[in-house]
């Protein structure tokens, strides 16, 4: 059996040597834990004669109390030392600039912002948002939109085609958002009143063209909608979007296979001094194509053109974004340069609303 006095000096030395609370705890378990050296000694009390117990019992209990107190005292010392150490190490330089939260630092891309603005304006006029796939079939991108086979309009779009499948079918990257007109009319019975923002693709690249760009399509189908409604909608849109009290628009006859009649729309502007202003001046700027939905397109979607009619339009988003926010080169939009997005991007929490102001 261990001698209580020797054990005491050993244990007190171990307690004094413990450099942190974990080490001290290990000493405590080794001494006072269930199988600890002091506990083992205490267990021997039961096997002793009353006389032995009187002499040895007292020294064993003294050992236990001494170790117990030493551990508690050492624990206080270590705890205080830990707190002082932490206080000394935790230095706070209050002169450092405040680091912005991520919601403050991130920026919304101008295209996303402009799509949100467009959506807010048309939502206020009762339009829903529809979407379709970027990878399309020839049927949705051309045929159902009344592009005849071999018609030069198919070539005008400088389409990106995928390699043909085994059955000869060639998928393509949609060249416009118009195929979603077809998908929408196939899914939804009139009345239909949707806008369709999305990515579109054509083989083209210069200061105002990128191979991937964005359009927003509009489609209204019911029994009585006519060009007067279309003109009003487009005018209200332009006023709200460009945040001007008046815009003058000019409708020129044009051709699109999927509308009859077809028109291109210009808005009046002033280009003096390298800056474009809307609602004044003597210049015109083309912003969209539109028309009454062609009866063949209706038929291709299973709608009876004698019962239903409607109009559609398609507008380049990138272009109106460049105009509104004075961004001169479209290619920079998609170069993922953080300096550009820091300069032209929008704050994430400034979501555009008609009530709160679109761009302020
Ligand atoms: N899809 C046409 C284009 O990309 C634009 C367009 C013109 C869309 C007339 C329409 C429309 O919905 O009615 O050139």
mmCIF file of C-alpha atoms in Angstrom, residues 45-302:
data_model
loop_
_atom_site.group_PDB
_atom_site.id
_atom_site.type_symbol
_atom_site.label_atom_id
_atom_site.label_comp_id
_atom_site.label_asym_id
_atom_site.label_seq_id
_atom_site.Cartn_x
_atom_site.Cartn_y
_atom_site.Cartn_z
ATOM 1 C CA UNK A 45 -10.205 1.638 5.281
ATOM 2 C CA UNK A 46 -12.980 -0.949 5.152
ATOM 3 C CA UNK A 47 -10.524 -3.818 5.536
ATOM 4 C CA UNK A 48 -8.800 -2.363 8.593
ATOM 5 C CA UNK A 49 -9.228 -3.162 12.253
ATOM 6 C CA UNK A 50 -10.724 -0.319 14.342
ATOM 7 C CA UNK A 51 -7.260 0.522 15.720
ATOM 8 C CA UNK A 52 -5.604 0.666 12.349
ATOM 9 C CA UNK A 53 -8.411 2.766 11.106
ATOM 10 C CA UNK A 54 -7.879 5.297 13.868
ATOM 11 C CA UNK A 55 -4.242 5.924 13.015
ATOM 12 C CA UNK A 56 -4.066 5.305 9.290
ATOM 13 C CA UNK A 57 -7.569 6.522 8.569
ATOM 14 C CA UNK A 58 -6.765 9.963 9.852
ATOM 15 C CA UNK A 59 -3.670 10.288 7.670
ATOM 16 C CA UNK A 60 -5.503 8.996 4.567
ATOM 17 C CA UNK A 61 -8.332 11.492 5.076
ATOM 18 C CA UNK A 62 -5.823 14.248 5.627
ATOM 19 C CA UNK A 63 -4.176 13.246 2.370
ATOM 20 C CA UNK A 64 -7.511 13.394 0.578
ATOM 21 C CA UNK A 65 -8.375 16.857 1.955
ATOM 22 C CA UNK A 66 -4.939 18.229 1.191
ATOM 23 C CA UNK A 67 -5.024 17.030 -2.415
ATOM 24 C CA UNK A 68 -8.600 18.247 -2.860
ATOM 25 C CA UNK A 69 -7.766 21.723 -1.607
ATOM 26 C CA UNK A 70 -4.545 21.945 -3.569
ATOM 27 C CA UNK A 71 -6.421 21.090 -6.747
ATOM 28 C CA UNK A 72 -9.098 23.725 -6.091
ATOM 29 C CA UNK A 73 -6.536 26.379 -5.312
ATOM 30 C CA UNK A 74 -4.476 25.518 -8.395
ATOM 31 C CA UNK A 75 -7.644 25.596 -10.524
ATOM 32 C CA UNK A 76 -8.387 29.157 -9.390
ATOM 33 C CA UNK A 77 -4.854 30.200 -10.240
ATOM 34 C CA UNK A 78 -5.001 28.614 -13.683
ATOM 35 C CA UNK A 79 -8.436 30.082 -14.416
ATOM 36 C CA UNK A 80 -7.294 33.592 -13.567
ATOM 37 C CA UNK A 81 -4.140 33.154 -15.581
ATOM 38 C CA UNK A 82 -6.194 32.000 -18.588
ATOM 39 C CA UNK A 83 -8.478 35.036 -18.366
ATOM 40 C CA UNK A 84 -5.569 37.446 -18.005
ATOM 41 C CA UNK A 85 -3.822 35.800 -20.953
ATOM 42 C CA UNK A 86 -6.925 36.122 -23.103
ATOM 43 C CA UNK A 87 -7.409 39.758 -22.125
ATOM 44 C CA UNK A 88 -3.798 40.521 -22.970
ATOM 45 C CA UNK A 89 -4.025 38.755 -26.332
ATOM 46 C CA UNK A 90 -7.456 40.036 -27.404
ATOM 47 C CA UNK A 91 -6.464 43.433 -28.661
ATOM 48 C CA UNK A 92 -9.061 45.488 -30.504
ATOM 49 C CA UNK A 93 -7.894 48.322 -32.723
ATOM 50 C CA UNK A 94 -10.866 50.676 -32.686
ATOM 51 C CA UNK A 95 -9.221 52.854 -35.332
ATOM 52 C CA UNK A 96 -9.591 50.122 -38.001
ATOM 53 C CA UNK A 97 -12.270 50.816 -40.650
ATOM 54 C CA UNK A 98 -15.500 48.852 -40.187
ATOM 55 C CA UNK A 99 -15.579 45.788 -42.449
ATOM 56 C CA UNK A 100 -18.799 45.757 -44.488
ATOM 57 C CA UNK A 101 -21.226 42.874 -44.113
ATOM 58 C CA UNK A 102 -21.405 40.648 -47.190
ATOM 59 C CA UNK A 103 -24.864 41.975 -48.051
ATOM 60 C CA UNK A 104 -23.292 45.431 -48.189
ATOM 61 C CA UNK A 105 -20.226 44.410 -50.147
ATOM 62 C CA UNK A 106 -21.799 42.280 -52.895
ATOM 63 C CA UNK A 107 -23.167 43.906 -56.012
ATOM 64 C CA UNK A 108 -26.100 43.069 -58.260
ATOM 65 C CA UNK A 109 -25.185 42.901 -61.947
ATOM 66 C CA UNK A 110 -26.841 45.690 -63.980
ATOM 67 C CA UNK A 111 -28.570 43.084 -66.163
ATOM 68 C CA UNK A 112 -30.169 41.460 -63.105
ATOM 69 C CA UNK A 113 -31.106 44.897 -61.834
ATOM 70 C CA UNK A 114 -32.674 45.905 -65.149
ATOM 71 C CA UNK A 115 -34.591 42.606 -65.353
ATOM 72 C CA UNK A 116 -35.922 43.324 -61.853
ATOM 73 C CA UNK A 117 -36.917 46.818 -62.952
ATOM 74 C CA UNK A 118 -38.665 45.516 -66.080
ATOM 75 C CA UNK A 119 -40.436 42.860 -64.027
ATOM 76 C CA UNK A 120 -41.595 45.433 -61.471
ATOM 77 C CA UNK A 121 -43.028 47.680 -64.203
ATOM 78 C CA UNK A 122 -44.896 44.911 -66.017
ATOM 79 C CA UNK A 123 -46.020 43.251 -62.795
ATOM 80 C CA UNK A 124 -47.765 46.523 -61.942
ATOM 81 C CA UNK A 125 -49.612 46.190 -65.263
ATOM 82 C CA UNK A 126 -50.701 42.651 -64.397
ATOM 83 C CA UNK A 127 -48.112 40.644 -66.346
ATOM 84 C CA UNK A 128 -46.752 37.327 -65.100
ATOM 85 C CA UNK A 129 -43.202 36.139 -65.837
ATOM 86 C CA UNK A 130 -42.670 33.061 -68.028
ATOM 87 C CA UNK A 131 -39.430 31.258 -68.783
ATOM 88 C CA UNK A 132 -38.131 28.644 -71.206
ATOM 89 C CA UNK A 133 -34.913 26.727 -71.903
ATOM 90 C CA UNK A 134 -31.792 28.296 -73.444
ATOM 91 C CA UNK A 135 -31.249 25.136 -75.527
ATOM 92 C CA UNK A 136 -34.095 24.910 -78.001
ATOM 93 C CA UNK A 137 -35.315 22.821 -80.874
ATOM 94 C CA UNK A 138 -35.612 24.126 -84.393
ATOM 95 C CA UNK A 139 -39.374 23.736 -83.987
ATOM 96 C CA UNK A 140 -39.746 26.198 -81.105
ATOM 97 C CA UNK A 141 -37.091 28.666 -82.246
ATOM 98 C CA UNK A 142 -38.201 28.817 -85.885
ATOM 99 C CA UNK A 143 -40.865 26.483 -87.289
ATOM 100 C CA UNK A 144 -43.669 27.095 -84.802
ATOM 101 C CA UNK A 145 -42.950 30.829 -85.114
ATOM 102 C CA UNK A 146 -43.870 30.603 -88.791
ATOM 103 C CA UNK A 147 -40.352 30.708 -90.213
ATOM 104 C CA UNK A 148 -40.800 28.664 -93.426
ATOM 105 C CA UNK A 149 -38.126 26.031 -94.158
ATOM 106 C CA UNK A 150 -35.337 27.565 -96.197
ATOM 107 C CA UNK A 151 -36.573 31.078 -95.427
ATOM 108 C CA UNK A 152 -33.685 33.592 -95.242
ATOM 109 C CA UNK A 153 -34.954 34.841 -91.873
ATOM 110 C CA UNK A 154 -33.574 31.608 -90.379
ATOM 111 C CA UNK A 155 -30.121 32.573 -91.610
ATOM 112 C CA UNK A 156 -30.438 36.149 -90.339
ATOM 113 C CA UNK A 157 -30.130 34.956 -86.783
ATOM 114 C CA UNK A 158 -26.545 33.590 -87.016
ATOM 115 C CA UNK A 159 -27.580 30.615 -84.955
ATOM 116 C CA UNK A 160 -25.304 28.467 -82.786
ATOM 117 C CA UNK A 161 -26.232 24.869 -83.637
ATOM 118 C CA UNK A 162 -25.252 21.769 -81.684
ATOM 119 C CA UNK A 163 -23.903 18.719 -83.535
ATOM 120 C CA UNK A 164 -26.791 16.774 -85.098
ATOM 121 C CA UNK A 165 -28.252 13.873 -83.109
ATOM 122 C CA UNK A 166 -28.465 10.373 -84.608
ATOM 123 C CA UNK A 167 -31.932 11.115 -85.957
ATOM 124 C CA UNK A 168 -30.553 14.194 -87.690
ATOM 125 C CA UNK A 169 -32.222 16.688 -85.301
ATOM 126 C CA UNK A 170 -30.029 19.671 -84.435
ATOM 127 C CA UNK A 171 -30.586 21.453 -81.146
ATOM 128 C CA UNK A 172 -29.607 25.111 -80.996
ATOM 129 C CA UNK A 173 -29.068 27.967 -78.577
ATOM 130 C CA UNK A 174 -32.211 30.060 -78.818
ATOM 131 C CA UNK A 175 -31.652 33.155 -80.928
ATOM 132 C CA UNK A 176 -34.519 35.049 -79.310
ATOM 133 C CA UNK A 177 -37.013 34.701 -76.444
ATOM 134 C CA UNK A 178 -39.894 34.252 -78.912
ATOM 135 C CA UNK A 179 -39.910 30.413 -78.636
ATOM 136 C CA UNK A 180 -41.252 30.865 -75.106
ATOM 137 C CA UNK A 181 -44.349 32.449 -76.697
ATOM 138 C CA UNK A 182 -45.062 29.028 -78.199
ATOM 139 C CA UNK A 183 -44.302 27.153 -74.970
ATOM 140 C CA UNK A 184 -46.559 29.528 -73.048
ATOM 141 C CA UNK A 185 -49.513 29.238 -75.452
ATOM 142 C CA UNK A 186 -49.188 25.453 -75.471
ATOM 143 C CA UNK A 187 -49.395 25.369 -71.689
ATOM 144 C CA UNK A 188 -51.875 28.093 -70.885
ATOM 145 C CA UNK A 189 -55.319 28.861 -72.270
ATOM 146 C CA UNK A 190 -55.982 32.549 -73.032
ATOM 147 C CA UNK A 191 -56.118 35.111 -71.568
ATOM 148 C CA UNK A 192 -52.323 35.142 -71.600
ATOM 149 C CA UNK A 193 -50.383 38.143 -70.342
ATOM 150 C CA UNK A 194 -46.713 37.413 -69.794
ATOM 151 C CA UNK A 195 -43.254 38.841 -70.115
ATOM 152 C CA UNK A 196 -40.352 36.505 -70.836
ATOM 153 C CA UNK A 197 -36.906 37.769 -69.836
ATOM 154 C CA UNK A 198 -33.919 35.577 -70.617
ATOM 155 C CA UNK A 199 -30.629 34.802 -72.294
ATOM 156 C CA UNK A 200 -30.365 34.602 -76.061
ATOM 157 C CA UNK A 201 -27.464 33.717 -78.365
ATOM 158 C CA UNK A 202 -26.162 34.750 -81.762
ATOM 159 C CA UNK A 203 -22.767 34.625 -83.450
ATOM 160 C CA UNK A 204 -21.919 38.276 -83.040
ATOM 161 C CA UNK A 205 -19.370 40.290 -81.073
ATOM 162 C CA UNK A 206 -18.511 43.985 -81.053
ATOM 163 C CA UNK A 207 -19.021 46.982 -78.769
ATOM 164 C CA UNK A 208 -22.798 46.575 -78.730
ATOM 165 C CA UNK A 209 -23.103 42.823 -79.415
ATOM 166 C CA UNK A 210 -22.033 39.787 -77.423
ATOM 167 C CA UNK A 211 -22.643 36.137 -78.411
ATOM 168 C CA UNK A 212 -24.835 35.805 -75.322
ATOM 169 C CA UNK A 213 -27.242 38.665 -74.726
ATOM 170 C CA UNK A 214 -30.652 39.235 -73.142
ATOM 171 C CA UNK A 215 -34.129 39.893 -74.407
ATOM 172 C CA UNK A 216 -37.499 40.422 -72.853
ATOM 173 C CA UNK A 217 -40.476 39.192 -74.784
ATOM 174 C CA UNK A 218 -44.043 40.287 -74.160
ATOM 175 C CA UNK A 219 -47.136 38.332 -75.122
ATOM 176 C CA UNK A 220 -50.799 39.182 -74.717
ATOM 177 C CA UNK A 221 -53.476 36.843 -76.070
ATOM 178 C CA UNK A 222 -57.195 37.191 -75.505
ATOM 179 C CA UNK A 223 -60.227 37.929 -77.651
ATOM 180 C CA UNK A 224 -59.960 41.669 -78.174
ATOM 181 C CA UNK A 225 -56.434 42.999 -77.599
ATOM 182 C CA UNK A 226 -55.221 45.299 -80.356
ATOM 183 C CA UNK A 227 -52.342 47.542 -81.368
ATOM 184 C CA UNK A 228 -53.742 50.469 -79.360
ATOM 185 C CA UNK A 229 -53.233 48.444 -76.189
ATOM 186 C CA UNK A 230 -49.738 47.502 -77.288
ATOM 187 C CA UNK A 231 -48.800 51.136 -77.918
ATOM 188 C CA UNK A 232 -50.099 52.199 -74.526
ATOM 189 C CA UNK A 233 -48.232 49.398 -72.745
ATOM 190 C CA UNK A 234 -44.955 50.178 -74.488
ATOM 191 C CA UNK A 235 -45.272 53.882 -73.841
ATOM 192 C CA UNK A 236 -46.030 53.358 -70.155
ATOM 193 C CA UNK A 237 -43.101 50.973 -69.959
ATOM 194 C CA UNK A 238 -40.654 53.430 -71.534
ATOM 195 C CA UNK A 239 -41.754 56.279 -69.274
ATOM 196 C CA UNK A 240 -41.426 54.129 -66.166
ATOM 197 C CA UNK A 241 -38.165 52.494 -67.209
ATOM 198 C CA UNK A 242 -36.335 55.624 -68.309
ATOM 199 C CA UNK A 243 -37.966 57.559 -65.447
ATOM 200 C CA UNK A 244 -39.129 60.446 -67.637
ATOM 201 C CA UNK A 245 -42.598 62.065 -67.682
ATOM 202 C CA UNK A 246 -43.004 61.808 -71.475
ATOM 203 C CA UNK A 247 -41.613 59.705 -74.296
ATOM 204 C CA UNK A 248 -42.339 59.992 -77.966
ATOM 205 C CA UNK A 249 -42.394 56.723 -79.867
ATOM 206 C CA UNK A 250 -42.392 55.991 -83.559
ATOM 207 C CA UNK A 251 -43.811 52.774 -85.031
ATOM 208 C CA UNK A 252 -42.277 51.783 -88.378
ATOM 209 C CA UNK A 253 -43.591 48.938 -90.546
ATOM 210 C CA UNK A 254 -41.254 45.942 -90.490
ATOM 211 C CA UNK A 255 -41.229 42.202 -90.995
ATOM 212 C CA UNK A 256 -41.139 39.286 -88.589
ATOM 213 C CA UNK A 257 -42.483 35.880 -89.642
ATOM 214 C CA UNK A 258 -44.450 35.525 -86.383
ATOM 215 C CA UNK A 259 -46.354 38.821 -86.442
ATOM 216 C CA UNK A 260 -48.674 40.473 -88.947
ATOM 217 C CA UNK A 261 -48.575 43.406 -89.139
ATOM 218 C CA UNK A 262 -45.043 43.824 -87.775
ATOM 219 C CA UNK A 263 -43.421 46.990 -86.555
ATOM 220 C CA UNK A 264 -40.181 48.301 -85.186
ATOM 221 C CA UNK A 265 -40.352 50.907 -82.474
ATOM 222 C CA UNK A 266 -38.026 53.870 -82.034
ATOM 223 C CA UNK A 267 -38.009 56.293 -79.148
ATOM 224 C CA UNK A 268 -37.251 59.933 -79.476
ATOM 225 C CA UNK A 269 -34.021 61.101 -77.950
ATOM 226 C CA UNK A 270 -31.377 63.754 -77.964
ATOM 227 C CA UNK A 271 -27.815 62.608 -78.598
ATOM 228 C CA UNK A 272 -26.127 65.965 -78.125
ATOM 229 C CA UNK A 273 -22.842 65.973 -76.217
ATOM 230 C CA UNK A 274 -22.260 62.215 -76.387
ATOM 231 C CA UNK A 275 -25.090 61.597 -73.951
ATOM 232 C CA UNK A 276 -28.549 60.258 -74.714
ATOM 233 C CA UNK A 277 -31.606 61.946 -73.237
ATOM 234 C CA UNK A 278 -35.118 60.649 -73.692
ATOM 235 C CA UNK A 279 -38.307 62.629 -73.998
ATOM 236 C CA UNK A 280 -36.630 65.414 -75.995
ATOM 237 C CA UNK A 281 -34.572 66.027 -79.137
ATOM 238 C CA UNK A 282 -34.846 65.088 -82.781
ATOM 239 C CA UNK A 283 -33.026 61.738 -82.905
ATOM 240 C CA UNK A 284 -34.595 58.271 -82.838
ATOM 241 C CA UNK A 285 -33.354 55.109 -81.275
ATOM 242 C CA UNK A 286 -34.663 51.656 -82.189
ATOM 243 C CA UNK A 287 -35.536 49.642 -79.114
ATOM 244 C CA UNK A 288 -37.848 46.797 -80.058
ATOM 245 C CA UNK A 289 -39.817 44.767 -82.571
ATOM 246 C CA UNK A 290 -43.502 43.996 -82.183
ATOM 247 C CA UNK A 291 -46.746 43.158 -83.924
ATOM 248 C CA UNK A 292 -50.016 41.260 -83.856
ATOM 249 C CA UNK A 293 -49.418 37.541 -83.344
ATOM 250 C CA UNK A 294 -49.625 35.798 -86.753
ATOM 251 C CA UNK A 295 -52.646 33.496 -87.210
ATOM 252 C CA UNK A 296 -50.275 30.660 -88.204
ATOM 253 C CA UNK A 297 -48.500 30.969 -84.848
ATOM 254 C CA UNK A 298 -51.835 30.666 -83.054
ATOM 255 C CA UNK A 299 -52.709 27.592 -85.087
ATOM 256 C CA UNK A 300 -49.294 26.064 -84.343
ATOM 257 C CA UNK A 301 -50.208 26.336 -80.648
ATOM 258 C CA UNK A 302 -53.671 24.852 -81.102
#
